[in-house]
Short mmCIF file of C-alpha atoms in Angstrom, two decimals:
data_model
loop_
_atom_site.label_atom_id
_atom_site.label_comp_id
_atom_site.label_asym_id
_atom_site.label_seq_id
_atom_site.Cartn_x
_atom_site.Cartn_y
_atom_site.Cartn_z
CA UNK A 1 72.98 96.46 -7.26
CA UNK A 2 69.61 96.92 -5.65
CA UNK A 3 69.64 93.28 -4.51
CA UNK A 4 73.14 93.68 -3.01
CA UNK A 5 72.01 96.78 -1.09
CA UNK A 6 69.03 94.88 0.32
CA UNK A 7 71.30 92.02 1.45
CA UNK A 8 73.71 94.43 3.11
CA UNK A 9 70.83 96.21 4.86
CA UNK A 10 69.47 92.89 6.12
CA UNK A 11 72.86 91.80 7.51
CA UNK A 12 73.31 95.14 9.30
CA UNK A 13 69.84 94.81 10.85
CA UNK A 14 70.55 91.26 11.97
CA UNK A 15 73.87 92.37 13.52
CA UNK A 16 72.25 95.27 15.36
CA UNK A 17 69.48 93.03 16.64
CA UNK A 18 72.02 90.49 17.95
CA UNK A 19 73.86 93.26 19.78
CA UNK A 20 70.68 94.57 21.29
CA UNK A 21 69.72 91.09 22.47
CA UNK A 22 73.18 90.58 24.01
CA UNK A 23 72.97 93.95 25.79
CA UNK A 24 69.52 93.21 27.22
CA UNK A 25 70.32 89.66 28.29
CA UNK A 26 70.58 89.41 32.09
CA UNK A 27 73.76 87.85 33.47
CA UNK A 28 72.92 84.65 35.32
CA UNK A 29 73.13 85.24 39.08
CA UNK A 30 75.88 83.54 41.05
CA UNK A 31 74.87 80.34 42.76
CA UNK A 32 74.55 80.62 46.50
CA UNK A 33 74.80 78.38 49.58
CA UNK A 34 72.52 79.31 52.46
CA UNK A 35 75.06 78.67 55.20
CA UNK A 36 77.87 80.37 53.30
CA UNK A 37 75.71 83.45 52.86
CA UNK A 38 75.32 83.68 56.64
CA UNK A 39 79.07 83.24 57.12
CA UNK A 40 79.65 86.29 54.95
CA UNK A 41 77.39 88.30 57.24
CA UNK A 42 79.15 87.08 60.41
CA UNK A 43 82.69 87.74 59.11
CA UNK A 44 84.35 90.53 61.09
CA UNK A 45 86.17 93.52 59.60
CA UNK A 46 89.62 92.01 60.25
CA UNK A 47 88.72 88.80 58.39
CA UNK A 48 88.19 86.54 61.37
CA UNK A 49 84.96 85.13 62.78
CA UNK A 50 83.52 85.19 66.32
CA UNK A 51 82.41 82.21 68.36
CA UNK A 52 80.15 84.51 70.37
CA UNK A 53 78.43 87.78 69.61
CA UNK A 54 78.66 91.00 71.65
CA UNK A 55 75.90 89.76 74.02
CA UNK A 56 77.78 86.44 74.47
CA UNK A 57 75.23 84.45 72.47
CA UNK A 58 76.84 81.56 70.58
CA UNK A 59 77.15 81.77 66.78
CA UNK A 60 74.82 79.17 65.28
CA UNK A 61 74.44 79.16 61.53
CA UNK A 62 71.22 77.17 61.67
CA UNK A 63 69.54 80.16 63.35
CA UNK A 64 67.56 82.42 60.95
CA UNK A 65 68.89 85.98 60.84
CA UNK A 66 66.10 88.40 61.81
CA UNK A 67 66.38 92.08 62.59
CA UNK A 68 67.21 91.48 66.24
CA UNK A 69 70.01 89.01 65.42
CA UNK A 70 71.34 91.26 62.69
CA UNK A 71 71.63 94.09 65.20
CA UNK A 72 73.68 91.84 67.48
CA UNK A 73 75.94 90.80 64.62
CA UNK A 74 76.57 94.40 63.63
CA UNK A 75 77.38 95.30 67.26
CA UNK A 76 80.05 92.57 67.42
CA UNK A 77 83.47 94.12 66.89
CA UNK A 78 86.68 92.72 65.41
CA UNK A 79 87.94 92.08 68.95
CA UNK A 80 85.73 88.99 69.00
CA UNK A 81 87.75 87.35 66.22
CA UNK A 82 89.06 84.00 67.48
CA UNK A 83 90.22 80.47 66.60
CA UNK A 84 88.57 79.03 69.73
CA UNK A 85 85.81 76.40 69.35
CA UNK A 86 86.65 76.01 65.65
CA UNK A 87 85.76 79.65 64.88
CA UNK A 88 87.43 81.02 61.72
CA UNK A 89 88.82 77.60 60.73
CA UNK A 90 85.26 76.24 60.54
CA UNK A 91 84.16 79.03 58.28
CA UNK A 92 87.22 78.92 55.99
CA UNK A 93 86.87 75.17 55.50
CA UNK A 94 83.16 75.46 54.74
CA UNK A 95 83.49 78.42 52.39
CA UNK A 96 86.24 76.73 50.32
CA UNK A 97 83.92 73.80 49.64
CA UNK A 98 81.00 76.16 49.03
CA UNK A 99 83.11 77.94 46.42
CA UNK A 100 84.02 74.64 44.79
CA UNK A 101 80.35 73.79 44.34
CA UNK A 102 78.99 77.26 43.44
CA UNK A 103 81.98 79.17 42.01
CA UNK A 104 80.65 82.15 43.89
CA UNK A 105 83.56 84.59 44.04
CA UNK A 106 82.28 86.17 47.24
CA UNK A 107 83.02 82.92 49.10
CA UNK A 108 86.59 82.72 47.83
CA UNK A 109 87.13 86.37 48.70
CA UNK A 110 85.94 85.72 52.27
CA UNK A 111 88.26 82.70 52.53
CA UNK A 112 91.28 84.74 51.50
CA UNK A 113 90.33 87.56 53.87
CA UNK A 114 90.14 84.95 56.61
CA UNK A 115 93.57 83.58 55.64
CA UNK A 116 95.02 87.08 55.87
CA UNK A 117 93.68 87.30 59.41
CA UNK A 118 95.24 83.96 60.40
CA UNK A 119 98.60 84.80 58.90
CA UNK A 120 98.66 88.16 60.63
CA UNK A 121 97.69 86.58 63.99
CA UNK A 122 100.58 84.09 64.05
CA UNK A 123 103.38 84.96 66.43
CA UNK A 124 106.99 85.12 65.26
CA UNK A 125 107.65 81.98 67.35
CA UNK A 126 105.05 80.09 65.31
CA UNK A 127 102.18 79.98 67.83
CA UNK A 128 98.70 81.33 67.51
CA UNK A 129 96.78 83.14 70.24
CA UNK A 130 93.22 82.11 71.13
CA UNK A 131 92.01 85.60 70.15
CA UNK A 132 93.54 88.27 67.95
CA UNK A 133 93.97 91.16 68.51
CA UNK A 134 92.25 90.97 71.91
CA UNK A 135 94.94 90.27 74.55
CA UNK A 136 92.83 90.31 77.69
CA UNK A 137 92.81 87.47 80.25
CA UNK A 138 94.45 84.38 78.74
CA UNK A 139 93.44 85.21 75.17
CA UNK A 140 96.96 86.08 74.05
CA UNK A 141 98.38 82.70 75.13
CA UNK A 142 99.49 80.21 72.50
CA UNK A 143 96.44 77.93 72.38
CA UNK A 144 96.27 74.26 71.59
CA UNK A 145 93.09 73.98 73.63
CA UNK A 146 90.17 72.40 71.73
CA UNK A 147 92.58 71.90 68.78
CA UNK A 148 92.59 75.62 68.01
CA UNK A 149 96.15 75.86 66.65
CA UNK A 150 96.03 72.39 65.05
CA UNK A 151 92.88 73.45 63.14
CA UNK A 152 94.69 76.49 61.74
CA UNK A 153 97.82 74.52 60.81
CA UNK A 154 95.72 71.91 59.00
CA UNK A 155 94.33 74.71 56.81
CA UNK A 156 97.85 76.05 56.18
CA UNK A 157 99.07 72.57 55.29
CA UNK A 158 96.18 72.11 52.88
CA UNK A 159 97.19 75.32 51.11
CA UNK A 160 100.86 74.41 51.10
CA UNK A 161 100.11 70.98 49.61
CA UNK A 162 97.23 72.21 47.42
CA UNK A 163 94.92 69.59 48.90
CA UNK A 164 91.37 69.22 50.24
CA UNK A 165 89.92 71.83 47.82
CA UNK A 166 92.39 74.54 48.82
CA UNK A 167 93.97 74.54 45.35
CA UNK A 168 91.40 77.23 44.46
CA UNK A 169 93.08 79.77 46.76
CA UNK A 170 95.32 82.37 45.09
CA UNK A 171 98.74 80.79 44.54
CA UNK A 172 100.38 83.71 46.38
CA UNK A 173 99.22 82.06 49.59
CA UNK A 174 101.19 78.84 49.01
CA UNK A 175 104.57 80.23 50.04
CA UNK A 176 102.98 82.08 52.99
CA UNK A 177 101.30 78.88 54.13
CA UNK A 178 104.51 76.89 53.83
CA UNK A 179 106.28 79.40 56.07
CA UNK A 180 103.41 79.35 58.56
CA UNK A 181 103.53 75.55 58.73
CA UNK A 182 107.30 75.53 59.24
CA UNK A 183 107.04 78.05 62.10
CA UNK A 184 104.04 76.24 63.59
CA UNK A 185 105.84 72.88 63.62
CA UNK A 186 108.85 74.48 65.23
CA UNK A 187 106.62 75.90 67.96
CA UNK A 188 105.05 72.47 68.54
CA UNK A 189 108.46 70.84 68.89
CA UNK A 190 109.68 73.49 71.29
CA UNK A 191 106.58 73.25 73.52
CA UNK A 192 106.51 69.45 73.89
CA UNK A 193 106.89 69.07 77.66
CA UNK A 194 110.08 67.45 78.89
CA UNK A 195 109.83 65.05 81.82
CA UNK A 196 113.27 64.32 83.26
CA UNK A 197 114.73 65.20 79.88
CA UNK A 198 112.34 63.01 77.86
CA UNK A 199 109.57 64.55 75.70
CA UNK A 200 106.03 63.60 76.74
CA UNK A 201 102.90 65.33 75.48
CA UNK A 202 101.74 68.96 75.48
CA UNK A 203 99.89 71.42 77.70
CA UNK A 204 96.75 73.12 76.43
CA UNK A 205 98.08 76.72 76.65
CA UNK A 206 101.49 78.38 76.76
CA UNK A 207 102.77 81.81 77.62
CA UNK A 208 103.33 83.53 74.29
CA UNK A 209 106.71 84.89 75.31
CA UNK A 210 108.34 82.26 77.57
CA UNK A 211 106.70 79.23 75.89
CA UNK A 212 106.04 77.80 79.36
CA UNK A 213 102.73 76.02 80.07
CA UNK A 214 100.01 78.32 81.38
CA UNK A 215 96.58 78.00 82.94
CA UNK A 216 93.40 79.16 81.25
CA UNK A 217 90.10 79.19 83.14
CA UNK A 218 90.22 78.49 86.87
CA UNK A 219 89.26 74.87 86.36
CA UNK A 220 91.85 74.39 83.57
CA UNK A 221 95.20 74.29 85.39
CA UNK A 222 98.57 74.30 83.66
CA UNK A 223 99.05 70.58 83.04
CA UNK A 224 99.70 67.86 80.47
CA UNK A 225 96.58 67.73 78.25
CA UNK A 226 95.67 64.51 76.44
CA UNK A 227 92.90 65.72 74.13
CA UNK A 228 94.95 68.61 72.72
CA UNK A 229 98.03 66.46 72.40
CA UNK A 230 96.13 64.02 70.21
CA UNK A 231 95.28 66.87 67.83
CA UNK A 232 98.91 67.94 67.69
CA UNK A 233 100.17 64.43 66.94
CA UNK A 234 97.52 63.94 64.25
CA UNK A 235 98.70 67.12 62.55
CA UNK A 236 102.38 66.13 62.77
CA UNK A 237 101.55 62.72 61.27
CA UNK A 238 100.16 64.48 58.18
CA UNK A 239 103.61 65.91 57.29
CA UNK A 240 105.22 64.27 54.29
CA UNK A 241 108.83 63.19 54.72
CA UNK A 242 108.88 64.14 58.44
CA UNK A 243 112.18 65.23 59.93
CA UNK A 244 113.85 63.11 62.62
CA UNK A 245 112.70 65.71 65.18
CA UNK A 246 109.05 65.35 64.09
CA UNK A 247 109.28 61.55 64.12
CA UNK A 248 110.75 61.65 67.61
CA UNK A 249 108.00 63.98 68.83
CA UNK A 250 105.31 61.64 67.53
CA UNK A 251 106.94 58.51 68.89
CA UNK A 252 107.52 60.00 72.36
CA UNK A 253 103.95 61.27 72.59
CA UNK A 254 102.45 57.90 71.65
CA UNK A 255 104.75 56.19 74.16
CA UNK A 256 103.44 58.56 76.83
CA UNK A 257 99.80 57.74 75.91
CA UNK A 258 100.56 54.03 76.11
CA UNK A 259 102.23 54.37 79.50
CA UNK A 260 99.49 56.45 81.08
CA UNK A 261 96.27 54.81 79.97
CA UNK A 262 93.77 53.89 82.64
CA UNK A 263 92.38 50.40 82.20
CA UNK A 264 89.23 48.92 83.71
CA UNK A 265 87.25 52.09 84.23
CA UNK A 266 84.98 54.50 82.42
CA UNK A 267 83.72 57.98 83.43
CA UNK A 268 79.95 57.93 83.36
CA UNK A 269 76.71 58.44 85.24
CA UNK A 270 76.70 56.76 88.64
CA UNK A 271 73.81 54.44 89.63
CA UNK A 272 71.87 57.39 91.14
CA UNK A 273 71.63 58.86 87.64
CA UNK A 274 72.51 62.34 88.93
CA UNK A 275 76.24 62.40 89.52
CA UNK A 276 79.21 61.30 87.42
CA UNK A 277 82.25 59.31 88.44
CA UNK A 278 84.55 56.42 87.65
CA UNK A 279 82.77 53.13 87.06
CA UNK A 280 84.48 49.77 86.74
CA UNK A 281 84.41 48.36 83.21
CA UNK A 282 86.42 45.30 82.37
CA UNK A 283 87.32 46.26 78.78
CA UNK A 284 87.34 50.04 79.27
CA UNK A 285 90.43 52.12 78.49
CA UNK A 286 90.40 55.84 79.22
CA UNK A 287 92.72 58.76 79.86
CA UNK A 288 92.29 61.74 82.15
CA UNK A 289 92.00 65.13 80.49
CA UNK A 290 94.77 66.68 82.61
CA UNK A 291 97.89 65.16 84.20
CA UNK A 292 100.43 66.56 86.65
CA UNK A 293 103.76 67.55 84.98
CA UNK A 294 105.94 65.70 87.45
CA UNK A 295 103.94 62.65 88.58
CA UNK A 296 101.67 61.97 85.58
CA UNK A 297 98.83 61.74 88.11
CA UNK A 298 95.38 62.85 86.87
CA UNK A 299 94.39 66.27 88.24
CA UNK A 300 91.06 68.13 88.31
CA UNK A 301 90.42 71.86 88.55
CA UNK A 302 87.51 73.75 90.07
CA UNK A 303 86.03 77.19 89.65
CA UNK A 304 87.67 78.34 92.93
CA UNK A 305 91.07 77.78 91.32
CA UNK A 306 91.75 74.70 93.44
CA UNK A 307 93.30 71.54 92.01
CA UNK A 308 92.37 68.03 93.22
CA UNK A 309 93.73 64.59 92.51
CA UNK A 310 90.34 62.90 92.79
CA UNK A 311 87.44 63.88 90.53
CA UNK A 312 85.06 63.17 93.42
CA UNK A 313 86.61 66.07 95.36
CA UNK A 314 85.65 68.85 92.94
CA UNK A 315 82.24 70.54 92.94
CA UNK A 316 79.19 68.72 91.60
CA UNK A 317 78.73 71.38 88.93
CA UNK A 318 82.25 71.01 87.52
CA UNK A 319 82.33 67.23 87.93
CA UNK A 320 79.27 66.97 85.74
CA UNK A 321 79.99 69.88 83.41
CA UNK A 322 83.39 68.97 81.96
CA UNK A 323 85.00 66.03 80.14
CA UNK A 324 87.48 64.96 82.81
CA UNK A 325 88.09 61.54 81.22
CA UNK A 326 87.84 60.33 77.69
CA UNK A 327 89.10 57.98 74.98
CA UNK A 328 90.76 60.70 72.90
CA UNK A 329 94.05 58.87 72.22
CA UNK A 330 92.53 55.43 71.55
CA UNK A 331 92.22 55.53 67.75
CA UNK A 332 95.50 57.41 67.43
CA UNK A 333 97.46 54.86 69.48
CA UNK A 334 95.88 51.65 68.26
CA UNK A 335 94.98 52.42 64.65
CA UNK A 336 96.49 55.58 63.19
CA UNK A 337 99.96 55.37 64.67
CA UNK A 338 100.71 51.80 63.47
CA UNK A 339 99.78 52.86 59.91
CA UNK A 340 102.01 55.93 60.20
CA UNK A 341 104.86 53.73 61.47
CA UNK A 342 104.67 51.54 58.40
CA UNK A 343 104.73 54.59 56.11
CA UNK A 344 107.57 56.22 58.06
CA UNK A 345 109.98 53.43 59.20
#
């Protein structure tokens, strides 16, 4: 009996010791990602991210956050939330991958807060404004400029199809994303510019109510926009089992690109090394950034709100400070579209 009591006492002591050890053991800290940690700090109260802070300084995640910068971040209100210049979409895409590698719940929470912002910002007609909820200037316009809306729709499509690491997002977002994609595609189809009844490409901005092309900054006139249209077509080509309307939109846009390419020139530094202009190049193929709606003639805007048909006629500052010509549609037309055609006969 005495031996049994000793054994029981020993077992009790061992059990109590194990519990004590378990209680005193520190939980391993969550893994972190340096850039993701900064993104958490920059995220605004409404879930979006700014491209600029209150003092108009550009958000750069490589910049160390000291007291002075932290004060600027804290002074930046939710009105600075935007999808311009990849803001908000850049952070959501990065944080999803950071969560995949660290399993840090704070990153996933920030992603979902960002998604809530994007879903709330979408108009009933399917478009997204450049800023939300700020409606000043041209910020409320539906914005394809710099691929803003295409970037958002690519995120929504990734959620809807559970691809590109977005399968970690709460499954409640799948149906919401599917609806957002459907509305967004409908908006894209409705805003494809008709030229004598035939769809061409898209403008960079549209009035959020009338869905008519609109101007942005003084040097960005309402016009057909090649760079933005490439982003739209690339998004539409991602859709599985595309509808006849989507197929037609893609085919008509590519046909427009093919018909309006500029062969034998490139836009580069002139021999003086100071100015930029068109230079002959035997194998060069380029497109203008903006084209007139009716004539398909390249047009160029200036800060005084004037529009010229020759890049040499705008101011030196604007001529050298903007991408008036480029090769944006080249890979789409010559490589990506033929592959899409084979997959979607």
